[in-house]
CSV table of C-alpha atoms in Angstrom, one decimal:
chain,number,residue,atom,x,y,z
A,20,MET,CA,23.4,18.4,-9.9
A,21,ARG,CA,20.9,18.2,-7.0
A,22,SER,CA,18.4,20.3,-9.0
A,23,LEU,CA,18.6,17.8,-11.8
A,24,LEU,CA,18.2,14.9,-9.4
A,25,LEU,CA,15.2,16.7,-7.7
A,26,SER,CA,13.7,17.3,-11.3
A,27,LEU,CA,13.9,13.6,-12.0
A,28,VAL,CA,12.3,12.6,-8.9
A,29,LEU,CA,9.5,15.1,-9.3
A,30,LEU,CA,8.9,14.1,-12.9
A,31,THR,CA,8.8,10.4,-11.9
A,32,LEU,CA,6.5,11.1,-9.1
A,33,SER,CA,4.2,13.3,-11.3
A,34,SER,CA,3.7,10.8,-13.9
A,35,THR,CA,1.5,7.8,-13.2
A,36,PRO,CA,1.5,4.6,-15.4
A,37,SER,CA,-1.6,4.2,-17.4
A,38,SER,CA,-1.8,0.6,-17.0
A,39,ALA,CA,-1.1,-1.9,-14.3
A,40,GLY,CA,2.1,-3.2,-16.0
A,41,PRO,CA,5.5,-3.6,-14.5
A,42,ASP,CA,7.0,-0.3,-12.9
A,43,PRO,CA,9.8,0.8,-15.1
A,44,ILE,CA,11.5,2.4,-12.2
A,45,ALA,CA,11.6,-0.8,-10.1
A,46,ALA,CA,13.0,-2.6,-13.1
A,47,ARG,CA,15.9,-0.4,-13.2
A,48,LEU,CA,16.6,-0.7,-9.5
A,49,PRO,CA,19.0,-3.8,-9.6
A,50,ALA,CA,21.0,-2.1,-12.6
A,51,LEU,CA,21.4,1.1,-10.6
A,52,GLU,CA,22.3,-0.7,-7.4
A,53,GLN,CA,24.9,-2.5,-9.3
A,54,THR,CA,26.4,0.5,-10.9
A,55,TRP,CA,26.6,2.1,-7.5
A,56,HIS,CA,28.3,-0.8,-6.0
A,57,THR,CA,30.7,-1.4,-8.7
A,58,CYS,CA,31.6,2.4,-8.5
A,59,VAL,CA,32.3,2.1,-4.9
A,60,ARG,CA,34.3,-1.0,-5.0
A,61,ASP,CA,36.5,0.5,-7.9
A,62,ALA,CA,37.0,3.7,-6.2
A,63,TYR,CA,38.0,1.9,-2.8
A,64,GLY,CA,40.5,-0.1,-4.8
A,65,ARG,CA,42.2,3.1,-6.0
A,66,GLN,CA,42.6,4.6,-2.6
A,67,PRO,CA,46.2,4.9,-1.5
A,68,PHE,CA,47.5,2.5,1.1
A,69,SER,CA,48.5,5.4,3.2
A,70,HIS,CA,44.9,6.2,4.1
A,71,THR,CA,43.1,4.6,6.9
A,72,LYS,CA,40.4,2.0,6.1
A,73,GLN,CA,37.8,4.5,7.2
A,74,ALA,CA,39.2,7.4,5.2
A,75,ALA,CA,39.4,5.2,2.1
A,76,GLN,CA,35.7,4.2,2.6
A,77,LEU,CA,34.7,7.8,2.8
A,78,SER,CA,36.6,8.8,-0.1
A,79,ALA,CA,35.2,6.0,-2.1
A,80,LEU,CA,31.6,7.1,-1.1
A,81,ASP,CA,32.4,10.7,-1.8
A,82,GLU,CA,33.6,9.7,-5.2
A,83,CYS,CA,30.4,7.8,-6.0
A,84,ARG,CA,28.0,10.2,-4.5
A,85,GLU,CA,26.2,10.8,-7.9
A,86,HIS,CA,25.4,7.1,-8.5
A,87,GLU,CA,24.2,6.8,-4.9
A,88,ASP,CA,21.9,9.9,-5.3
A,89,THR,CA,20.5,8.3,-8.4
A,90,TYR,CA,19.9,4.9,-6.9
A,91,VAL,CA,18.3,6.3,-3.8
A,92,ALA,CA,16.2,9.0,-5.8
A,93,ALA,CA,14.9,5.7,-7.9
A,94,LEU,CA,14.3,3.7,-4.9
A,95,MET,CA,12.2,6.3,-3.3
A,96,ALA,CA,10.2,6.9,-6.5
A,97,ALA,CA,9.6,3.1,-7.0
A,98,GLN,CA,8.3,3.1,-3.3
A,99,VAL,CA,6.0,5.9,-3.9
A,100,ALA,CA,4.7,4.3,-7.1
A,101,GLU,CA,4.1,1.1,-5.2
A,102,ASP,CA,2.4,2.6,-2.4
A,103,GLU,CA,0.2,4.7,-5.0
A,104,ALA,CA,-0.6,1.5,-6.9
A,105,GLU,CA,-1.5,-0.3,-3.7
A,106,TRP,CA,-3.7,2.6,-2.7
A,107,ARG,CA,-5.6,2.7,-6.1
A,108,GLN,CA,-6.4,-1.0,-5.8
A,109,THR,CA,-7.9,-0.6,-2.5
A,110,GLN,CA,-9.9,2.3,-3.3
A,111,VAL,CA,-13.7,1.6,-4.0
A,112,ALA,CA,-15.8,4.0,-5.9
A,113,PRO,CA,-19.0,5.0,-4.1
A,114,PRO,CA,-22.2,3.7,-5.8
A,115,SER,CA,-23.3,7.1,-6.4
A,116,ALA,CA,-20.4,7.8,-8.3
A,117,VAL,CA,-20.6,4.7,-10.5
A,118,SER,CA,-24.2,5.5,-11.3
A,119,TRP,CA,-23.5,9.0,-12.1
A,120,PHE,CA,-20.8,7.9,-14.4
A,121,SER,CA,-23.0,5.2,-16.1
A,122,THR,CA,-25.6,8.0,-16.7
A,123,ILE,CA,-23.0,10.4,-18.3
A,124,THR,CA,-21.6,7.7,-20.5
A,125,ALA,CA,-24.9,6.5,-21.8
A,126,TYR,CA,-25.2,9.8,-23.5
A,127,PHE,CA,-22.0,9.2,-25.5
A,128,THR,CA,-22.7,5.6,-26.5
A,129,PRO,CA,-24.0,5.2,-29.9
A,130,SER,CA,-27.6,4.1,-30.1
A,131,THR,CA,-28.7,1.0,-32.3
A,132,GLU,CA,-32.1,2.4,-32.9
A,133,PRO,CA,-32.7,4.4,-36.0
A,134,ARG,CA,-33.5,8.0,-35.6
A,135,ARG,CA,-36.9,9.3,-36.4
């Protein structure tokens, strides 16, 4: 299970959005959090009355570990994506890179002049 979760996080971190649209990971966070909280509440409600409050809480958290791991992984991935997007917005291309790129792309733009 941990390797599957790690694979999910690595896949999420390695893929970068092509446009500046809303982050799909961040959009899922409220639903993942709600799923985890619902699981914990339901699991806590099923604990025997003979357990102490602390034992019941720990058992409920153990029972919902998978939901918690998924939520935390998505939360971390969303934070990394947010930091990366912020970093990309603050980066400025050096003028030499801009002029080099303009020169290179000029070779690939179609000319409107007729060929001789």
